[in-house]
Structures are given as structure tokens and as C-alpha cells.
Short mmCIF file of C-alpha atoms in Angstrom, two decimals:
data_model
loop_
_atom_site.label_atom_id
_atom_site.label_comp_id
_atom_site.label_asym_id
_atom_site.label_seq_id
_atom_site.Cartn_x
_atom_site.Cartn_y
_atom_site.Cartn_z
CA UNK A 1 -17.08 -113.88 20.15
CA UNK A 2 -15.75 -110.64 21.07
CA UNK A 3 -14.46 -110.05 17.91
CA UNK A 4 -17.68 -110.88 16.02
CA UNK A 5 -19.85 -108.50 17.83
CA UNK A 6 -17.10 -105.78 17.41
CA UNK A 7 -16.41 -105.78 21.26
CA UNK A 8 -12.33 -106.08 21.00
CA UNK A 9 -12.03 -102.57 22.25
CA UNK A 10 -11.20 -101.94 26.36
CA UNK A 11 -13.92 -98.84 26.49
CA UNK A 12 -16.33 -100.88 24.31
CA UNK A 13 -15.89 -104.15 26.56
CA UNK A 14 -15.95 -102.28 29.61
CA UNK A 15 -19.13 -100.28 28.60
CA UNK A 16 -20.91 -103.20 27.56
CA UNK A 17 -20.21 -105.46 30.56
CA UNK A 18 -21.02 -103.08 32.93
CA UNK A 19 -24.41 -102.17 31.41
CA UNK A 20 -25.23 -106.08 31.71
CA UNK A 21 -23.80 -106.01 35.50
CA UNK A 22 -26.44 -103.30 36.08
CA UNK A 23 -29.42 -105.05 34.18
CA UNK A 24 -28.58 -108.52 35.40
CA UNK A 25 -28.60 -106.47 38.82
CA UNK A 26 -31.93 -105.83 38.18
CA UNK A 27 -33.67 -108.80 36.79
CA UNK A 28 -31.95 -110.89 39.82
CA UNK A 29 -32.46 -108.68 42.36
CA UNK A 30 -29.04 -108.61 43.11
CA UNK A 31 -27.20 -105.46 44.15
CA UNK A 32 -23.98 -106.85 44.06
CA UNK A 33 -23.76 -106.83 40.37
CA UNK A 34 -25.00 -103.82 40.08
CA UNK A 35 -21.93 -101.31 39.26
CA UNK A 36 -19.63 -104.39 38.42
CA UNK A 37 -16.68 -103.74 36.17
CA UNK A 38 -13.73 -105.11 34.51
CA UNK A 39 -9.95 -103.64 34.49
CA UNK A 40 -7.91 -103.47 31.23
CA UNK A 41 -5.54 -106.20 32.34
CA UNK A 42 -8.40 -108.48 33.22
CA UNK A 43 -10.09 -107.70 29.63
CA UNK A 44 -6.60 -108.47 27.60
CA UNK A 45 -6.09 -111.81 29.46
CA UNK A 46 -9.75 -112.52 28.51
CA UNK A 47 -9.38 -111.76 24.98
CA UNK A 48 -5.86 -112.92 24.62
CA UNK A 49 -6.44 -116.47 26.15
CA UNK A 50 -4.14 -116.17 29.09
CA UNK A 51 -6.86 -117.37 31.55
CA UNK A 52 -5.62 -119.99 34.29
CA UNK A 53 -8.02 -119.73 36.73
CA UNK A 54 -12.30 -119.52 36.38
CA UNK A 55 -13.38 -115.65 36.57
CA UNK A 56 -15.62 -114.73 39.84
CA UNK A 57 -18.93 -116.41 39.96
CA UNK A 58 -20.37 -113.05 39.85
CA UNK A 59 -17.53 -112.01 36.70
CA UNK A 60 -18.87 -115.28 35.24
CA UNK A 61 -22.61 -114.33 35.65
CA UNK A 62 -22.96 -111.22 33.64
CA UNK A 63 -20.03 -113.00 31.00
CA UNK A 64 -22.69 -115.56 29.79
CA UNK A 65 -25.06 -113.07 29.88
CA UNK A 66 -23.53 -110.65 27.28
CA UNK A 67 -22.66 -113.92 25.10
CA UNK A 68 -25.30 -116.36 25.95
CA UNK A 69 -22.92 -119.46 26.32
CA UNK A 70 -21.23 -120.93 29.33
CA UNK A 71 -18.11 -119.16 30.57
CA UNK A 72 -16.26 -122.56 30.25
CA UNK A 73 -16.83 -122.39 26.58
CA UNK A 74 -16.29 -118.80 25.94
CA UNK A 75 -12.98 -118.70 27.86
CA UNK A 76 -11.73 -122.57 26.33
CA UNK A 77 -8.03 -122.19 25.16
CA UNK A 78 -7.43 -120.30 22.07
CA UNK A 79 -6.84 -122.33 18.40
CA UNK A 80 -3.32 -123.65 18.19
CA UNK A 81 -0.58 -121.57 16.68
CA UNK A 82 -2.23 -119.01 19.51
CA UNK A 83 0.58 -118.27 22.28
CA UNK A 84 0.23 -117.85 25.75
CA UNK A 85 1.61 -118.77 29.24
CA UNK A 86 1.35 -122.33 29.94
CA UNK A 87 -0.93 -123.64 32.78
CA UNK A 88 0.07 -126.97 33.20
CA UNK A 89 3.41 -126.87 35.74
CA UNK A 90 6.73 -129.08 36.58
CA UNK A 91 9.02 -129.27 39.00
CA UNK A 92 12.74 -128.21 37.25
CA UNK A 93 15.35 -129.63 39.82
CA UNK A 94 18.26 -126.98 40.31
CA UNK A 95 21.59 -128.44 41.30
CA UNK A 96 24.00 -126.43 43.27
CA UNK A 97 27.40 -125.77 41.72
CA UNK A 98 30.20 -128.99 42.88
CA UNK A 99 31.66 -126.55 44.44
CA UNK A 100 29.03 -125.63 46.91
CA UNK A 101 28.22 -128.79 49.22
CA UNK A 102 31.37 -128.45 51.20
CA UNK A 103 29.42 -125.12 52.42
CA UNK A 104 25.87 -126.64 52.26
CA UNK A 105 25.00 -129.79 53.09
CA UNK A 106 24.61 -131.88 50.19
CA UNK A 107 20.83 -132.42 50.04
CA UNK A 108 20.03 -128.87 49.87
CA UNK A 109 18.80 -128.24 45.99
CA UNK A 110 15.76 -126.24 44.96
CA UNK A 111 12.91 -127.82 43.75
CA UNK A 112 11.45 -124.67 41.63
CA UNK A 113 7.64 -125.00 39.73
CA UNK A 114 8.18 -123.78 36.35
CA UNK A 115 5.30 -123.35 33.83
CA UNK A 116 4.88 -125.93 30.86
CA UNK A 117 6.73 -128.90 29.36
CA UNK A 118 10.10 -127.53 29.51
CA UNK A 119 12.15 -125.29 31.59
CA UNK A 120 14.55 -124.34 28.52
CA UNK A 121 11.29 -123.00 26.63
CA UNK A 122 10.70 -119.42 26.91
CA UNK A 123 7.35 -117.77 28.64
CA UNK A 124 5.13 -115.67 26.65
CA UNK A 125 2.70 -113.16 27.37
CA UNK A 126 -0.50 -113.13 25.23
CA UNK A 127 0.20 -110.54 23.61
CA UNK A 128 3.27 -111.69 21.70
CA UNK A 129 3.03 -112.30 18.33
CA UNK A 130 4.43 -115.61 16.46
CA UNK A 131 7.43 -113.53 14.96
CA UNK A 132 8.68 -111.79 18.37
CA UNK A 133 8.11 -115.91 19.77
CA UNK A 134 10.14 -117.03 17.12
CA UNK A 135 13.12 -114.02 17.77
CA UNK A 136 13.48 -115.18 21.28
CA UNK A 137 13.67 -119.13 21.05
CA UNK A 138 15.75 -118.62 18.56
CA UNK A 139 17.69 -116.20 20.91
CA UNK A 140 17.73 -118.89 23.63
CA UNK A 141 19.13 -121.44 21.22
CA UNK A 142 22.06 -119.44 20.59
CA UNK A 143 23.03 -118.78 23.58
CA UNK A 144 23.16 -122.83 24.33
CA UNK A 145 24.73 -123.06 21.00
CA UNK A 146 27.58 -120.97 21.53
CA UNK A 147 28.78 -122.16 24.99
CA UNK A 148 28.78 -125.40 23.51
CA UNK A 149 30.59 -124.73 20.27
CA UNK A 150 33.35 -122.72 22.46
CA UNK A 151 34.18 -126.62 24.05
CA UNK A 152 35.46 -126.88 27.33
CA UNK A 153 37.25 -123.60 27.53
CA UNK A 154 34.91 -120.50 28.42
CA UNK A 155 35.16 -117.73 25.37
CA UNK A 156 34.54 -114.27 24.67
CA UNK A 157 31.41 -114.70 23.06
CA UNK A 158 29.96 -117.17 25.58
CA UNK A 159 30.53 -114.97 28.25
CA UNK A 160 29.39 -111.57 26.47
CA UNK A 161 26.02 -113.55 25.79
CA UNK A 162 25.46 -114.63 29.14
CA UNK A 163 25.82 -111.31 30.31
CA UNK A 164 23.61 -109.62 27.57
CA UNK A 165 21.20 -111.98 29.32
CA UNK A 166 21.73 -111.39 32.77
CA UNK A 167 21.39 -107.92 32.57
CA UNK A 168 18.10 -108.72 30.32
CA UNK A 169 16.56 -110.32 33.29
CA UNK A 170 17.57 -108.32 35.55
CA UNK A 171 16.10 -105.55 34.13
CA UNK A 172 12.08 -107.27 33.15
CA UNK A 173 12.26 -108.92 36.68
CA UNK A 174 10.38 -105.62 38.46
CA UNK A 175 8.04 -105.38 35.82
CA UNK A 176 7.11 -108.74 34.71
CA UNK A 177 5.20 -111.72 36.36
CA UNK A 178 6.97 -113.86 37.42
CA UNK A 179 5.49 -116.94 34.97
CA UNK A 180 6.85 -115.54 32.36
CA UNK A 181 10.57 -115.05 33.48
CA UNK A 182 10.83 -118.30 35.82
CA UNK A 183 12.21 -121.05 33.16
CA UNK A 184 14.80 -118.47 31.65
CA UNK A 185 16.22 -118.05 34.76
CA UNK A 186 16.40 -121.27 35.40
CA UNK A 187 18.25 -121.84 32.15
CA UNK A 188 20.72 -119.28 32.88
CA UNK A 189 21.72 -120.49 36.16
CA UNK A 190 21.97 -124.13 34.98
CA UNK A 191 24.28 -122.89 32.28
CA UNK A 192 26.62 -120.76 34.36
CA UNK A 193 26.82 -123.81 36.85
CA UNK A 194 28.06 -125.67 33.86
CA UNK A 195 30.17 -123.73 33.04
CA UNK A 196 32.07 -123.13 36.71
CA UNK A 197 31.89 -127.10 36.97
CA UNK A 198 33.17 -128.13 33.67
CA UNK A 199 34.76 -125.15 31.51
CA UNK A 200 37.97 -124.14 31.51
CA UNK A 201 38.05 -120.69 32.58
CA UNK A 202 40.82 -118.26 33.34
CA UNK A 203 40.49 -116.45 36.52
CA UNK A 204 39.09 -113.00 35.49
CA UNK A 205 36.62 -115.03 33.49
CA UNK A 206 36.30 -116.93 36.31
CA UNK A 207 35.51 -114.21 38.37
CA UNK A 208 32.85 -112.91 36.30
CA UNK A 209 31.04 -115.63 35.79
CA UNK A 210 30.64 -116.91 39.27
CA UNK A 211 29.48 -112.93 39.65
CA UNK A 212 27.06 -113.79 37.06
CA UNK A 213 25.92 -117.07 38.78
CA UNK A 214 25.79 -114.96 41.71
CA UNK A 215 23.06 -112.50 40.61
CA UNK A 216 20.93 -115.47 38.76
CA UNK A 217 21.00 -117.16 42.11
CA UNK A 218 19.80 -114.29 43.72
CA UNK A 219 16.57 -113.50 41.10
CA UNK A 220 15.60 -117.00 41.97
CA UNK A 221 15.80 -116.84 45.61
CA UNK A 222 13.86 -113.72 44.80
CA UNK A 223 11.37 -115.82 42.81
CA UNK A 224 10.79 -118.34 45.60
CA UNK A 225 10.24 -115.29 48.03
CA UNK A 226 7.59 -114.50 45.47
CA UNK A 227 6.04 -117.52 44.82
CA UNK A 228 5.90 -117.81 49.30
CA UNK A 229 9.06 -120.50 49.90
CA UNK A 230 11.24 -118.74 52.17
CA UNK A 231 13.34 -121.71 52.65
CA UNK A 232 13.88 -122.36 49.22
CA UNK A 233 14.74 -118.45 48.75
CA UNK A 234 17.11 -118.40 51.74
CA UNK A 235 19.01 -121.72 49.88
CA UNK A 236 19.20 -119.90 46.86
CA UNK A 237 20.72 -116.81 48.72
CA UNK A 238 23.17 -119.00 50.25
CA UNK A 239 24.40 -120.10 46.80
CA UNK A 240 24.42 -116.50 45.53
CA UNK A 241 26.55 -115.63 48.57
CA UNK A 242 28.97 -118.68 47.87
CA UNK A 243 29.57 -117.14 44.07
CA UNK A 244 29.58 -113.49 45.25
CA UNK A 245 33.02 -114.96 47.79
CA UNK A 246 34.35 -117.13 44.71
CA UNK A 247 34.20 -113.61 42.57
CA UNK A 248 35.17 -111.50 45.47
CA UNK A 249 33.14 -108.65 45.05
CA UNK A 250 31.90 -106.90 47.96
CA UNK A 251 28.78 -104.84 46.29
CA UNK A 252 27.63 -108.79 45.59
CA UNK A 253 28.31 -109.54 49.03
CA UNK A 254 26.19 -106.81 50.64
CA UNK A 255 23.69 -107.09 47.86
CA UNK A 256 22.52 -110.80 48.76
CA UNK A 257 22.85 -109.17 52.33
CA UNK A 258 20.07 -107.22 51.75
CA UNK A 259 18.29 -109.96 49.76
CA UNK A 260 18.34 -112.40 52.69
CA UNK A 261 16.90 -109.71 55.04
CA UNK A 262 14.45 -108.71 52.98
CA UNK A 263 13.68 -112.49 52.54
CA UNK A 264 13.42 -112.63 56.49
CA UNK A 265 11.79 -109.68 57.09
CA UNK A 266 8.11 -111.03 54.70
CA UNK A 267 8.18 -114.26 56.30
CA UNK A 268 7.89 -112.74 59.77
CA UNK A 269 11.27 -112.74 61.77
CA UNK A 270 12.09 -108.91 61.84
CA UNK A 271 14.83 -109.58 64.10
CA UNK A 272 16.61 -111.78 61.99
CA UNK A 273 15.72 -108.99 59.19
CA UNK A 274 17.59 -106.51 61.28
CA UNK A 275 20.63 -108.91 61.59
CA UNK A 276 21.23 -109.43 57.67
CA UNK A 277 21.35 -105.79 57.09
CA UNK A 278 23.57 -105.13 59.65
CA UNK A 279 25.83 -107.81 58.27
CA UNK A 280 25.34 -106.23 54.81
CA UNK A 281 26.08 -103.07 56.40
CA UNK A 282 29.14 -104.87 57.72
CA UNK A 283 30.98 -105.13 54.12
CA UNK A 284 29.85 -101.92 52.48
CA UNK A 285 32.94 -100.06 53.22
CA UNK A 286 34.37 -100.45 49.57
CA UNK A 287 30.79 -100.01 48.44
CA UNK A 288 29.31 -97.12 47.01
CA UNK A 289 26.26 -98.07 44.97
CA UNK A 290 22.70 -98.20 46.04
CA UNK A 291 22.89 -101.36 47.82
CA UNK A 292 24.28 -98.90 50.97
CA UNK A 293 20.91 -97.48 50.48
CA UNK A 294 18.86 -100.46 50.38
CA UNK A 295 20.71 -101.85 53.48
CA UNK A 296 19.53 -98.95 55.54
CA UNK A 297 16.02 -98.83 54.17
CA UNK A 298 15.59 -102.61 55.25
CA UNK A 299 17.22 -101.84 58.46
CA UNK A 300 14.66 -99.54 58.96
CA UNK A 301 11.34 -101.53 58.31
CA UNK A 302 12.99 -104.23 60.18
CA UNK A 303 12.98 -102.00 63.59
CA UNK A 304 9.69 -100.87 62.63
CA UNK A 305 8.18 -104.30 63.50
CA UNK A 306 10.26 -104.54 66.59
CA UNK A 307 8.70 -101.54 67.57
CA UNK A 308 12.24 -99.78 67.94
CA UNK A 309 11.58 -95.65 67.08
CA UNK A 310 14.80 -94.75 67.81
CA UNK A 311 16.80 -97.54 65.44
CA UNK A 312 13.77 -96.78 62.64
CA UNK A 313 14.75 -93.20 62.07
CA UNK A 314 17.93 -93.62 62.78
CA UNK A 315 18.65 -95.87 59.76
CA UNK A 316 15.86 -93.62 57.75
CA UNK A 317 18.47 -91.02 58.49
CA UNK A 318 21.37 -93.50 57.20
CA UNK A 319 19.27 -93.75 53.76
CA UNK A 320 19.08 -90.61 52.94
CA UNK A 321 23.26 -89.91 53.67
CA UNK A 322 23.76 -93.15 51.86
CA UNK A 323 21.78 -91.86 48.86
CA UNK A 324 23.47 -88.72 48.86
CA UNK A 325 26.73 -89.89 48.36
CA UNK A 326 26.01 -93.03 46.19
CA UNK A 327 27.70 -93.63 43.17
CA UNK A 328 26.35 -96.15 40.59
CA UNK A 329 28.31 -99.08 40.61
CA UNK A 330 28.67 -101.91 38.49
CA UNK A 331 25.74 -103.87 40.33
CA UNK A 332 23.56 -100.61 39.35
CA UNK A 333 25.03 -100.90 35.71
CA UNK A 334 22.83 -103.75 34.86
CA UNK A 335 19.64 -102.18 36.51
CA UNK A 336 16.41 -103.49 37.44
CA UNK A 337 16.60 -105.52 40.64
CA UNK A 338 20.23 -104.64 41.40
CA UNK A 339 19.72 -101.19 41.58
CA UNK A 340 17.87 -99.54 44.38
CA UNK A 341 16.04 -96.48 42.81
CA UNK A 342 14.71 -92.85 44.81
CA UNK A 343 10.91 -94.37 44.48
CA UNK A 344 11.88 -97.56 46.25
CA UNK A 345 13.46 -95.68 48.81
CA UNK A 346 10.23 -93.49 49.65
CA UNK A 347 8.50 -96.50 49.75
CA UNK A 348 10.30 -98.45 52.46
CA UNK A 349 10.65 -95.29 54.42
CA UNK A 350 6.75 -94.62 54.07
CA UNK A 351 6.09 -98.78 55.15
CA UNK A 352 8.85 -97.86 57.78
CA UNK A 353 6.89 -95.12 59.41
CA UNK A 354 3.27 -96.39 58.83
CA UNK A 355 4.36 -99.95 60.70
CA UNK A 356 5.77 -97.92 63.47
CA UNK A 357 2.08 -96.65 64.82
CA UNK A 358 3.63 -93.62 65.99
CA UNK A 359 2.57 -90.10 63.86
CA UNK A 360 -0.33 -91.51 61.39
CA UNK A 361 -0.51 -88.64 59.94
CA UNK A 362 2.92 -88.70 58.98
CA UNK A 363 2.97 -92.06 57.84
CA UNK A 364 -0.42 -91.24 55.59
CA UNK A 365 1.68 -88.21 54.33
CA UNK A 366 4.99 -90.19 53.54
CA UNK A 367 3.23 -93.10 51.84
CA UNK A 368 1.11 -90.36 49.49
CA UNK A 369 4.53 -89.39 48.74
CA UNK A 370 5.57 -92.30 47.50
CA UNK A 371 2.58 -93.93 45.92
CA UNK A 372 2.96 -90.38 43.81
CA UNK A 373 6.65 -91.15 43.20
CA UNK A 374 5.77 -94.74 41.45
CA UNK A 375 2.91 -93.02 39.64
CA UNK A 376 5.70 -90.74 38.20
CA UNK A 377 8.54 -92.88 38.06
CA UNK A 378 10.67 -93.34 35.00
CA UNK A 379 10.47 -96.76 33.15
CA UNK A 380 14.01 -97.93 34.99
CA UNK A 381 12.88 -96.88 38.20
CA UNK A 382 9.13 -98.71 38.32
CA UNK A 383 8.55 -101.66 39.84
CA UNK A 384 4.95 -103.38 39.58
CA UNK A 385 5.51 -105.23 43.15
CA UNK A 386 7.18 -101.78 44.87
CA UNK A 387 4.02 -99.69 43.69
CA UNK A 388 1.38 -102.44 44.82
CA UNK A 389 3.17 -101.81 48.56
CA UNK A 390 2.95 -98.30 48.30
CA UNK A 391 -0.68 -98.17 47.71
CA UNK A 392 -1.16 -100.95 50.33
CA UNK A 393 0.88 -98.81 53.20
CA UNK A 394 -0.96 -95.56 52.03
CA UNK A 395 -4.24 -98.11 52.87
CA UNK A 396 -2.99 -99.26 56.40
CA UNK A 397 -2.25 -95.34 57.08
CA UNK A 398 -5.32 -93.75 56.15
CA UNK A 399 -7.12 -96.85 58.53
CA UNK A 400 -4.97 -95.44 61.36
CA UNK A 401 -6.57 -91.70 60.56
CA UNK A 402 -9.90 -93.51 60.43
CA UNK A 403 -10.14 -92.81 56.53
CA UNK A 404 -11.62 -96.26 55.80
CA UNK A 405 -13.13 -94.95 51.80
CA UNK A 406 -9.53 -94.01 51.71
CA UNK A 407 -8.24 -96.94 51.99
CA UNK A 408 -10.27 -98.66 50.04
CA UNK A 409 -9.38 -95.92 47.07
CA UNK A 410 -5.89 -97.00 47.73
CA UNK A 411 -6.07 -100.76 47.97
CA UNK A 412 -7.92 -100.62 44.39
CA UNK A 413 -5.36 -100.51 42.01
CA UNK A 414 -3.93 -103.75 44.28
CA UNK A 415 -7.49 -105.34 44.16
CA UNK A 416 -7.00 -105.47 40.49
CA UNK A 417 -3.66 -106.81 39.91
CA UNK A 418 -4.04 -110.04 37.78
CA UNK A 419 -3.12 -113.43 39.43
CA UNK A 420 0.55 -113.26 37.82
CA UNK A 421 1.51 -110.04 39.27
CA UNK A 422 -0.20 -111.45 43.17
CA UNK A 423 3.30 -112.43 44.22
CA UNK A 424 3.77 -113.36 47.97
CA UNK A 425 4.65 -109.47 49.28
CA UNK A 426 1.90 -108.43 47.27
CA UNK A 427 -0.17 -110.95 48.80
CA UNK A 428 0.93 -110.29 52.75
CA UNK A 429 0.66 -106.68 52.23
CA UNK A 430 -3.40 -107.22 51.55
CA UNK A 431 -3.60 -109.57 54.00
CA UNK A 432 -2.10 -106.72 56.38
CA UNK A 433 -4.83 -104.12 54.94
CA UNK A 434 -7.12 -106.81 55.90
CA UNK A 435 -6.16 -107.21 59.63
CA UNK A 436 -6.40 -103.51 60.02
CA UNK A 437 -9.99 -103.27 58.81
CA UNK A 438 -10.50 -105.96 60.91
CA UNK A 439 -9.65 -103.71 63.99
CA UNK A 440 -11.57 -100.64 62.33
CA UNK A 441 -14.39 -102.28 61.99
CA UNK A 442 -14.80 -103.02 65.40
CA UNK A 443 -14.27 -99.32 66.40
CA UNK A 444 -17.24 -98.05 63.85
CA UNK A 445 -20.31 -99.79 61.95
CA UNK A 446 -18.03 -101.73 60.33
CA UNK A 447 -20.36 -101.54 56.74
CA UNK A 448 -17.42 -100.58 54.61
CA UNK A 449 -14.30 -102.18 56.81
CA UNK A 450 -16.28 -105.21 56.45
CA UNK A 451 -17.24 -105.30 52.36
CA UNK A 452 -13.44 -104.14 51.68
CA UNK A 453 -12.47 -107.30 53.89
CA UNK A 454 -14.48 -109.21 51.97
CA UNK A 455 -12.80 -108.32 48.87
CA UNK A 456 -9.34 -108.73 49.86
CA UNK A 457 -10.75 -112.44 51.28
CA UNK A 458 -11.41 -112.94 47.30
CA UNK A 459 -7.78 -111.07 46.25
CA UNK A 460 -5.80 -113.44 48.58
CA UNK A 461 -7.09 -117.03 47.83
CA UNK A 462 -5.31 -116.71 44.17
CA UNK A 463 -1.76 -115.58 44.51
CA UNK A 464 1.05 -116.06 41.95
CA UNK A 465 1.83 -119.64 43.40
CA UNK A 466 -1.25 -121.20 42.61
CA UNK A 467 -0.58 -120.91 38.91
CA UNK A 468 2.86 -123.10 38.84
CA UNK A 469 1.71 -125.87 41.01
#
């Protein structure tokens, strides 16, 4: 319908829609419509048929307004031969390697949703067209093909594809949602267990590939952190750390370290937060990449909610010697989540400072600082989930100063996130804004505190998880 009344542009949309908001604002009697709009990511899931949950009432209201029809009909799933993520979700059933239940106890396997029929099937945004669909599941096929055409023994070519993919996903994982991501990771991982349970490998190959196993493990504990499972993340940690021993490599080691403190640290037991890192910190004397850095930037946001000053900029202090003398490593070499870039690091000092309570003003000016980093970041360094914090700590400081329209001018670009990208730390960080305004807007009128609460109230009750159930 879009299409037919020449509406397929973002400015012509947006235009449009809002002038109905306003006019249906008026006709109703409604102020709350009145200066409604729509964000570009909202608009291309609209138009490109990638729409898993119903719009707002008040979204839907001035929809079937501008089209006259019901907003179940205008947003009804796109012809076939039309791709886009899958709503309907499964439950895929990841096994732990045979070689891990004499460390875990044998019941422990991860139940992970995945989108769609099949795991092995790739995700697809709505945007991608038929031929780039075709390129990849044809990618995918080949990668099963040639681990089975190598037999029982573990080749060259096997092992070079696995890693082409590895690095692949480790690279998209900051800056896609998860939905689309989830079932290739599962792939990978079930393949590399294969492999370490049935091929024939020597032991350099060995080595690598339990490395390999080691980092998909540790995406998909990341994934159930995101989708709000700690103890399905903290499993899949446990695993990683099991393959990072079997390969011997202490950057892996310190890496899942981190990964299981930062695990800790969202679902509320800074303490045990503090511990991780400090075991992380433990190994990372024959480590010289940025996982040093990231250990001492978690250290720090861990003390933070302990209320510890002193330990908080001390291991601030430890960040910024670690980053000085880090030297890219072979974790770093595949990039994306294994590497732990400058903006990251502003950003964790910034959440660091502001969770503290103790200078507001510095806190406000440190989190500016890095909300202006991500806003300037190169392609390898951003991170959708890293920025979204930012902005949310630059909210909770300017609350502290009493800057309430502040905050709500940095929460926005949060506020507007579509329900893909509202992973779990997303999620918790609003729901932190929230509690804050709760507090301010006991201290004032509470007119603005209140109608930003109110918003995040709408944000929250949609996260990331509710689309793979």
C-alpha cells in the first residue's frame, strides 16, 4: 500500500504519518498523538515485512488512518518468495563435547530458542535480496559438505572454512541482532563438536579447533546473556573454558574470564563479577591483547556496584596502562567480540564512574565522552549494544545533575531500538534509567520523570527474548 501511494521513501513516510498523528490528535482530542513519529528502522521493518510483534495501539491508530484498513491486514506477512526473519521459534538442543561431562555433570546441555524450522537454515534480514539468500545457504552447505567429504580425518580445507566462519561471526555479532546470527552459531558449534568427538585430528589441528569451539561457545553464552539466561550463558562459558584448556591458550583463558564476569556482573552479583576478573587477571601474564584491558574495565564496574572508590579507579587506572601497552593478539585478529576496542573502554569507565554516585558531574562528563566516541567510531570498533549503554549511563548521569530533558534526549536513540536489537543489557540498562526517574520524580513535579517512565514501561515489556520463544 505504501508503494501504491508512492510512500516507500523514509522522509515521505515519516512526513506523512506524522501529519495524520497531529490531525488524528485533533479530531480525537487526544494529545498524545499529537507530535507522534516513526524511526527509520521502525519504517524498514514495516515496509520490509519483518514485523513480529503488533505496533503500539497508538502506532496502530494513526497506521489505519493513513491507509484506511486494519493494521492486521496492512502489516499480514509479505507474498512468498519475500524473505525475512522467521517468527515462529524451536528449541535446538546443544550437546556438550564427550569430552566435557567428566568436568560438568552430565545433564548440563543448553536448551537455546532459535528462530524458524531449522537451526542449520540461515537468518535473514528484510532487506536481503533472493540472490545474496541464495550466496549464503549455499555458503552454509559447503561448509557441511566439505567436513564431510574430508571423512574422518580433519583437513586443510575443513579447518580453513571453519575459521573463515568463525571470524565471520565474530565480527557481525556487535552489530547484528541477535535473530539473525543465533542458528549459524549453533551450526558451527555442533560441527566443531563433531569434529573433536569423531575426526581424526593431529594435535596442532587439534589445538585449533578446540580454540575454535572455544570462541563459538563463548558467542553463545554471550547470546543467552542476551536473550536474559544467565545460567544457560554461564554453562556455555564453562564449555568455552574446557576448549580454551584442551587448546592451551591463555588469551582464551582470560577471555572467557572476562566473559563469565561480565555474565555475573548483568545478572546482579557484582561480587562474583569482581572475582572472574581477578581470575582472568590471574592468567594474563603471557597475554598482551585487549582482553588485559577488558579485564580491568570489568573489574572496575564490578567495584562500582560494591560501592568500592578506591578498587574502581584503581582498576580504571589498570585500563588505561593495559591499553597502553597492548599488542593485538591473535584473539584481536579475528575482531568483533574478541577484541576490546578504545570506545568500549570509555564506555565501561563512564558506567564505572556514573554507578559510583560519587562526582556526577564527572560521570555526566565521562559518559558524553563516550557516547561521542561510538558516534565516531570506526565500523570495527562499533557496537550497537556498547552505544545503547553509553547513551543509557549519559541518562542516569544527567538524572544525578537533575537534567531530567537530558536524559530523556539521551535515552532516545535507546527508546527506538527495534525489538531485535532490545537484548537483555540493553534491556536492564532502561530499566536502570527507569529506577532513577523514579527517585527524581519524587524530588521535583515529577511531569517529565514520570512520562519518560512511562515510556521505558512500553520499551521494556518487548525485549529480544520474546521473539524466539
Amino acid at each position: 500500500m505504501a508503494l501504491r501511494r508512492h510512500w516507500q521513501v523514509y522522509e515521505t513516510f515519516r512526513l506523512r504519518f506524522e501529519a495524520t498523528a497531529n490531525s488524528a490528535a485533533e479530531q480525537e482530542c487526544d494529545p498524545r498523538l499529537r507530535g507522534l513519529s516513526v524511526s527509520k528502522r521502525q519504517f524498514e521493518r514495516w515496509y520490509g515485512g519483518a514485523v513480529k510483534t503488533r505496533p503500539y495501539p497508538d502506532q496502530c491508530r494513526v497506521l489505519e488512518a493513513m491507509f484506511g484498513v486494519g493494521v492486521d491486514q496492512l502489516l499480514a506477512p509479505a507474498p512468498a518468495g519475500h524473505v525475512s526473519v522467521p517468527a515462529a521459534a524451536t528449541s535446538f538442543v546443544v550437546p556438550l563435547p564427550r569430552s566435557v561431562p567428566a568436568l560438568l555433570p552430565p545433564e548440563q546441555v543448553v536448551a537455546l530458542p532459535v528462530g524458524g524450522p531449522s537451526s542449520s537454515e540461515p537468518r535473514f534480514d528484510a532487506g536481503t535480496t533472493e540472490l545474496e539468500r541464495q550466496v549464503t545457504m549455499a555458503a552454509r552447505r559447503a561448509l557441511r559438505f566439505t567436513a564431510m567429504a574430508e571423512g574422518s580425518s580433519i583437513g586443510p580445507e575443513t579447518l580453513g572454512q571453519i575459521h573463515d566462519e568463525v571470524r565471520r561471526l565474530t565480527v557481525a555479532y556487535p552489530k547484528l541482532a541477535l535473530p539473525t546470527l543465533l542458528g549459524d552459531l549453533v551450526e558451527v558449534q555442533d560441527l566443531t563438536f563433531q569434529l573433536l568427538e569423531h575426526g581424526r585430528a593431529k594435535p596442532l589441528q587439534a589445538r585449533e579447533l578446540y580454540l575454535l569451539a572455544g570462541i563459538t561457545s563463548g558467542m553463545l553464552a554471550k547470546a543467552s546473556h542476551d536473550l536474559g539466561n544467565p545460567s544457560a550463558a554461564m554453562m556455555q562459558a564453562r564449555t568455552a573454558f574446557v576448549c580454551a584448556d584442551n587448546a592451551d591458550h591463555h588469551a582464551m583463558r582470560a577471555w572467557v574470564r572476562s566473559l563469565q564476569s561480565l555474565i555475573s556482573y548483568w545478572a546482579g552479583r557484582p561480587g562474583e563479577a569482581a572475582d572472574y576478573a581477578a581470575l582472568g587477571q590471574g592468567v594474563i601474564g603471557n597475554v598482551h591483547g585487549t582482553t588485559s584491558v577488558w579485564l580491568a574495565c570489568l573489574s572496575a564496574r564490578a567495584h562500582s556496584l560494591l560501592g568500592d572508590g578506591e578498587a574502581t579507579r584503581t582498576a580504571i587506572q589498570q585500563a588505561e596502562e593495559a591499553r597502553a601497552t597492548a599488542e593485538p593478539d591473535d584473539l584481536d585478529a579475528f575482531g568483533g567480540i574478541m577484541t576490546f576496542p578504545l570506545p568500549r573502554q570509555l564506555y565501561y569507565v563512564a558506567e564505572a564512574t556514573v554507578q559510583l554516585g560519587e562526582d556526577a558531574a564527572l560521570g555526566e562528563s565521562r559518559s558524553e565522552t563516550a557516547v561521542f566516541a561510538y558516534r565516531n567510531a570506526t565500523e570495527d570498533e562499533w557496537a550497537f549494544g556498547d552505544q545503547a549503554g553509553a547513551q543509557t549511563d549519559l541518562a542516569l548521569a544527567r538524572i544525578a545533575c537533575g537534567e531530567i530533558e537530558g536524559a530523556a534526549e539521551a535515552v532516545r536513540p535507546v527508546l527506538d531500538l527495534p525489538v531485535e536489537q532490545r537484548n537483555f543489557g540493553i534491556v536492564s540498562s532502561a530499566q536502570r534509567v527507569h529506577a532513577a526517574l523514579h527517585g527524581a520524580g519524587r524530588r521535583s513535579s515529577g511531569g517529565a520523570a514520570a512520562g519518560l517512565r512511562q515510556e521505558i514501561e512500553v520499551f521494556i515489556t518487548t525485549p529480544t527474548s520474546a521473539l524466539v520463544r
